[in-house]
Each structure stands twice: as C-alpha cells, then as structure tokens.
mmCIF file of C-alpha atoms in Angstrom:
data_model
loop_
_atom_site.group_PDB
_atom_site.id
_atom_site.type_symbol
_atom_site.label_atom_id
_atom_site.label_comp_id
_atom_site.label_asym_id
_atom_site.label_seq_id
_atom_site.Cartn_x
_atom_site.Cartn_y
_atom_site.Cartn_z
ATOM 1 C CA UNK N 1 18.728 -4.389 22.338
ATOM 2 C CA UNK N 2 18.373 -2.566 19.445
ATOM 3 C CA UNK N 3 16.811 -4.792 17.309
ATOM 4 C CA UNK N 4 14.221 -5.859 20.138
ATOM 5 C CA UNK N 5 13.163 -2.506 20.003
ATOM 6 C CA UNK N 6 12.744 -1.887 16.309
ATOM 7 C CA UNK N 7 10.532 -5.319 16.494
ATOM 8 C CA UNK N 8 8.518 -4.135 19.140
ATOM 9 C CA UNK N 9 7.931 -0.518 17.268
ATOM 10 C CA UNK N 10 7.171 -2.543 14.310
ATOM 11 C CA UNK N 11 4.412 -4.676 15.879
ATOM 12 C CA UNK N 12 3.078 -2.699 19.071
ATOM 13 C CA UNK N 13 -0.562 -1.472 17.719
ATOM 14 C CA UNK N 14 -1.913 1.704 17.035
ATOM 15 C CA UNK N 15 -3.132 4.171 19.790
ATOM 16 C CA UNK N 16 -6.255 2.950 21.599
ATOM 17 C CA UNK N 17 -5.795 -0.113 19.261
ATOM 18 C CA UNK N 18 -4.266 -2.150 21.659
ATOM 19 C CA UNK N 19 -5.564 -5.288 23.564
ATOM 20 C CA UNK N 20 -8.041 -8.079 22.474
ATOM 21 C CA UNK N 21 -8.756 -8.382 18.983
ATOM 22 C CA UNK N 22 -12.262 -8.120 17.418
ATOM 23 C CA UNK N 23 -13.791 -10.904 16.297
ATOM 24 C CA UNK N 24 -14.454 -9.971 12.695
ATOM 25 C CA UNK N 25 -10.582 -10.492 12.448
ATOM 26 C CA UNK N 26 -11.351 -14.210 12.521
ATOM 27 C CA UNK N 27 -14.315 -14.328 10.893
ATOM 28 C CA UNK N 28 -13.152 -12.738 7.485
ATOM 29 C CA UNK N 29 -13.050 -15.370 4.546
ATOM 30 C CA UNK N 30 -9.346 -15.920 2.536
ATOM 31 C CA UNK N 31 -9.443 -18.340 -0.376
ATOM 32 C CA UNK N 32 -6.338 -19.436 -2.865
ATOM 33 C CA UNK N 33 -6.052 -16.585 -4.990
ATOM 34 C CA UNK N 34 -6.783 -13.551 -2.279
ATOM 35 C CA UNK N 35 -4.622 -10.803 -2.436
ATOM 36 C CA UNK N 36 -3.418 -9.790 1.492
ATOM 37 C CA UNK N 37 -1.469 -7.432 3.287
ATOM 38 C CA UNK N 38 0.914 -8.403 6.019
ATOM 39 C CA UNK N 39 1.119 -6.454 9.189
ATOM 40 C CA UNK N 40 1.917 -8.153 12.458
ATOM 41 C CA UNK N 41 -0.407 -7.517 15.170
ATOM 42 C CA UNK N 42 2.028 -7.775 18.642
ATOM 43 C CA UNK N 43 -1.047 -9.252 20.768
ATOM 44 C CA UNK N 44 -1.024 -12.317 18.874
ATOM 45 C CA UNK N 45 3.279 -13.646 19.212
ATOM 46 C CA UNK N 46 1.882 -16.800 17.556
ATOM 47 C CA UNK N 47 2.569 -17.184 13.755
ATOM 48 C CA UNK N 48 3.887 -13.497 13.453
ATOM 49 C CA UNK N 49 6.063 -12.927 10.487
ATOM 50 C CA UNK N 50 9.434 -11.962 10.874
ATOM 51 C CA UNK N 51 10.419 -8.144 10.440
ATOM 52 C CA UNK N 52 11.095 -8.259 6.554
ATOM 53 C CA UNK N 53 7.778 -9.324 5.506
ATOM 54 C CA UNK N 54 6.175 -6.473 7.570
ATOM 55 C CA UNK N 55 4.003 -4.080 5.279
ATOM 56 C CA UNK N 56 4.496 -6.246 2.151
ATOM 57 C CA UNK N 57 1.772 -7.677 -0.425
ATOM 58 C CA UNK N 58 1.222 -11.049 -1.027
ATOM 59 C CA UNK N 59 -0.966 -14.000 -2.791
ATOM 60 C CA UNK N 60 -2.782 -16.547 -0.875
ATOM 61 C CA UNK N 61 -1.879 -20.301 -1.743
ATOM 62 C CA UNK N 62 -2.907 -22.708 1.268
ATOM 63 C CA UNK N 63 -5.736 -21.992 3.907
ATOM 64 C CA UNK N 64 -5.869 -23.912 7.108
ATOM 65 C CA UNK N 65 -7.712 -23.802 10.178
ATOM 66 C CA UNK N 66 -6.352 -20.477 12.036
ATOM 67 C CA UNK N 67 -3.568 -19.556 9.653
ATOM 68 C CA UNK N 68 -3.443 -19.458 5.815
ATOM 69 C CA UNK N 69 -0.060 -19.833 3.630
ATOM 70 C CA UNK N 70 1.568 -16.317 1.490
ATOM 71 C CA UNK N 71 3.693 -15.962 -1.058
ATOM 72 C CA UNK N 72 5.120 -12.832 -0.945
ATOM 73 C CA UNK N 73 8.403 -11.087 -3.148
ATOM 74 C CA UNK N 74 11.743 -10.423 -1.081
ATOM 75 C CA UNK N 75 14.725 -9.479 -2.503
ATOM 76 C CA UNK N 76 18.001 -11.268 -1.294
ATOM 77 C CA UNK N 77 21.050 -9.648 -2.508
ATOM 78 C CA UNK N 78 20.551 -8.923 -6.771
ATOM 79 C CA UNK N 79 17.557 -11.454 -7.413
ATOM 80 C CA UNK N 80 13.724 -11.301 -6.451
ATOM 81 C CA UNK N 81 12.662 -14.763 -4.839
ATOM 82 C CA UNK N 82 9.020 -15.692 -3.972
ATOM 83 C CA UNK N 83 8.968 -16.734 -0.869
ATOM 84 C CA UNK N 84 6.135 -19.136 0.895
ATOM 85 C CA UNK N 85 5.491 -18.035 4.785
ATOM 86 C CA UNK N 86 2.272 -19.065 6.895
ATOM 87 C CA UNK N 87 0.818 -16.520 9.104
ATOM 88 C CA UNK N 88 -2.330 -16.367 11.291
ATOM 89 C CA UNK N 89 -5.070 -14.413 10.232
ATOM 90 C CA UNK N 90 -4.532 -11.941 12.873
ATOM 91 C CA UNK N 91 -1.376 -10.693 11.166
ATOM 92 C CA UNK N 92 -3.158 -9.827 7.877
ATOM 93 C CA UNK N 93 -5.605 -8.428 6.066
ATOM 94 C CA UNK N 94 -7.433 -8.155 2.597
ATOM 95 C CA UNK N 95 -5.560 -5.594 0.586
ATOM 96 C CA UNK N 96 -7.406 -2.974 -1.199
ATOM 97 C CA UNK N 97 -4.553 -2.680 -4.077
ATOM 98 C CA UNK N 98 -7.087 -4.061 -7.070
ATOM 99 C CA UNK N 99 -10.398 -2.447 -5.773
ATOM 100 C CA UNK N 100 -9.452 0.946 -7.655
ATOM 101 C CA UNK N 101 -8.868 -1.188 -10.764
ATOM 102 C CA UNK N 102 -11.783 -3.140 -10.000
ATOM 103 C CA UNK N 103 -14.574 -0.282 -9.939
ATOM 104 C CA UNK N 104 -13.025 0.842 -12.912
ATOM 105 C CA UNK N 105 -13.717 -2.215 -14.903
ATOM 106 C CA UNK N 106 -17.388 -2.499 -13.732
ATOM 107 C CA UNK N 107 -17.470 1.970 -14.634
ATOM 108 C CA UNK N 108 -16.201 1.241 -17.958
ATOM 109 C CA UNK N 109 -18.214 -1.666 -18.539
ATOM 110 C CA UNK N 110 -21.437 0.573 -18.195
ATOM 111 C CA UNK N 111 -19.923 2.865 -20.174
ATOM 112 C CA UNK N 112 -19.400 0.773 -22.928
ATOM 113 C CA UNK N 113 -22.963 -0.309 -23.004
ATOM 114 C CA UNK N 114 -24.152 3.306 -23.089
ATOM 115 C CA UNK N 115 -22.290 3.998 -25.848
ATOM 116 C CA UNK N 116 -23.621 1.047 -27.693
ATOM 117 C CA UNK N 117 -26.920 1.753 -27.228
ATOM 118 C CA UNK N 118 -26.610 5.234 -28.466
ATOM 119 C CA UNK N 119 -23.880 4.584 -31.170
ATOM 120 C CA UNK N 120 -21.421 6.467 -30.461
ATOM 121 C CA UNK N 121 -17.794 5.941 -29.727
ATOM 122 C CA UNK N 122 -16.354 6.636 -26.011
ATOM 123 C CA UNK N 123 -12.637 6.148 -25.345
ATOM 124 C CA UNK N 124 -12.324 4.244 -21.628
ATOM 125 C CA UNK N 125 -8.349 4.365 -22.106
ATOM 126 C CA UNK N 126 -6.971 6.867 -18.722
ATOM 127 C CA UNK N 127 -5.908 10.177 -20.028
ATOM 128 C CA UNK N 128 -2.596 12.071 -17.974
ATOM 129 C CA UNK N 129 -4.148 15.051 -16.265
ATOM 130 C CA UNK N 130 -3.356 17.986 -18.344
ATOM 131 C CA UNK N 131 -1.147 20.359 -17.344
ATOM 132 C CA UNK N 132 -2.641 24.259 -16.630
ATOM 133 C CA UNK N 133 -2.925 26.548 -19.277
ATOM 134 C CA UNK N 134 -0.755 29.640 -19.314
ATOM 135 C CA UNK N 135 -2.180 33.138 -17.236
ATOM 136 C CA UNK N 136 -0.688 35.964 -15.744
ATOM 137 C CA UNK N 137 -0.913 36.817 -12.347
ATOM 138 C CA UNK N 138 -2.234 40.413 -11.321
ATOM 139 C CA UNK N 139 -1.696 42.089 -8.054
ATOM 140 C CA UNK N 140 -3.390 45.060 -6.508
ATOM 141 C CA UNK N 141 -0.837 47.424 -5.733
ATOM 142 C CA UNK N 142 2.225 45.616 -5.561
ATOM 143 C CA UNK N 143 5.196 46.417 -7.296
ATOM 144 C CA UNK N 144 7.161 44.152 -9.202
ATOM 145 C CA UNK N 145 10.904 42.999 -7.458
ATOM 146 C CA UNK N 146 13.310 41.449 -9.575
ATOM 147 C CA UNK N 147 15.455 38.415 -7.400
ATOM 148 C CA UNK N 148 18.324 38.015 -8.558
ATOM 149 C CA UNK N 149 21.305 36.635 -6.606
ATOM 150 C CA UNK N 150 24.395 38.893 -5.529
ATOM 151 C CA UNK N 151 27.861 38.968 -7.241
ATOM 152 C CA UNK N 152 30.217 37.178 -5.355
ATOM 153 C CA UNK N 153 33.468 39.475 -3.693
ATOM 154 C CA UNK N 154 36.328 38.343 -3.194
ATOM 155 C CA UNK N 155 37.109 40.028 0.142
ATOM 156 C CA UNK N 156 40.696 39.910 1.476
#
C-alpha cells in the first residue's frame, strides 16, 4: 500500500484547492513549441502521468482536442532519453522557466538603444554579485572572548 499512498500524496491538491477545476484551466492556449510543467491534478484520473514525470519540464510537440503530447527528459539507468507522453491539460501548466530570461532580453534591448542614441557604450553581460567589502565590527561594552576548543584528557 505503500506506493498507493505516495501516488495519492503526490496528486491530492493543495489545501482549499480541492474539487472542480476552474475553467481557465481549459481555456489556456498550448501550441508546438510551448514550454510546460507537469503536475498531476488527482480530480482529473484521466490522462494523469505516471509518478516519474511529476514536477518535471517539458516541450510541447502534438496538440489535440483535450490533451496535448510532451516530451520530457528521464533518466533510465546511465543515459538521458526523451521521452513522448500525452497528458490532459488539467495536469499541466505553462512554465515560467524563460520569462526571467525573457524580460531580460526586451530590458537589454532598450538599453541598447539608449546607449546608441547617446553614444556611449553599456555592457548588458550579468555581473556575479560582489562579495562585501572588509569592516570591523564594534560593540558597546562587550568584551572580547576568545573560543577556542578544550585539550583533550585522557582520563583513566
């Protein structure tokens, strides 16, 4: 029974989440290309994926009428394999992976043309977040302790 109940953690819905599905489920748009999230929705049993595609990421290839086709990365044993599964629509979702790299393309675009305009030349490249600069901490009235562990006794 073990397994039953792992499945049923896996796909029972959130808190207050539970029962009939809204409607803008079914009326969101997937074309070839779309990159979706899988998560099995319990309400619907009818083209749920099975437990290892759960939380994965895959590419939209076919759409039908009330399901659409994924293909989605699982590893078997020491190789990667793309794998094709078809799902409903209730058991995924658009995945919001490339819109981070997609508002940065349209910032640095702007950018670009701002520095064009004025001639000068702006970097768009990501910099590392540097790392603090070196300070010494003050306290009011404290006195300084020095940790340091205790010599080990051999006690017999």
């Amino acid at each position: 029974k073990q397994w039953y109940q792992r499945r049923v953690a896996i796909t029972a819905g959130d808190f207050r989440k539970r029962g009939l599905i809204p409607l803008s489920t079914y009326m969101k748009v997937y074309k070839n290309g779309d990159i979706v999230d899988i998560k099995g929705c319990g309400t619907v049993t009818k083209g749920m994926p099975y437990k290892v595609y759960h939380g994965k990421t895959g590419r939209v290839y076919n759409v039908t009428k009330r399901a659409v086709g994924v293909i989605v990365n699982k590893r078997v044993k020491g190789r990667i394999m793309a794998k094709k599964i078809n799902l409903r629509v209730e058991h995924i979702r658009h995945s919001k992976c490339r819109d981070d790299f997609l508002n940065r393309v349209v910032r640095n675009e702007l950018v670009k043309k701002e520095a064009k305009a004025s001639g000068i030349f702006v970097s768009t490249r990501r910099a590392p977040v540097v790392p603090r600069s070196a300070h010494t901490v003050k306290g009011k009235g404290i006195s300084v302790e020095e940790v340091c562990p205790i010599r080990y006794e051999f006690i017999a």
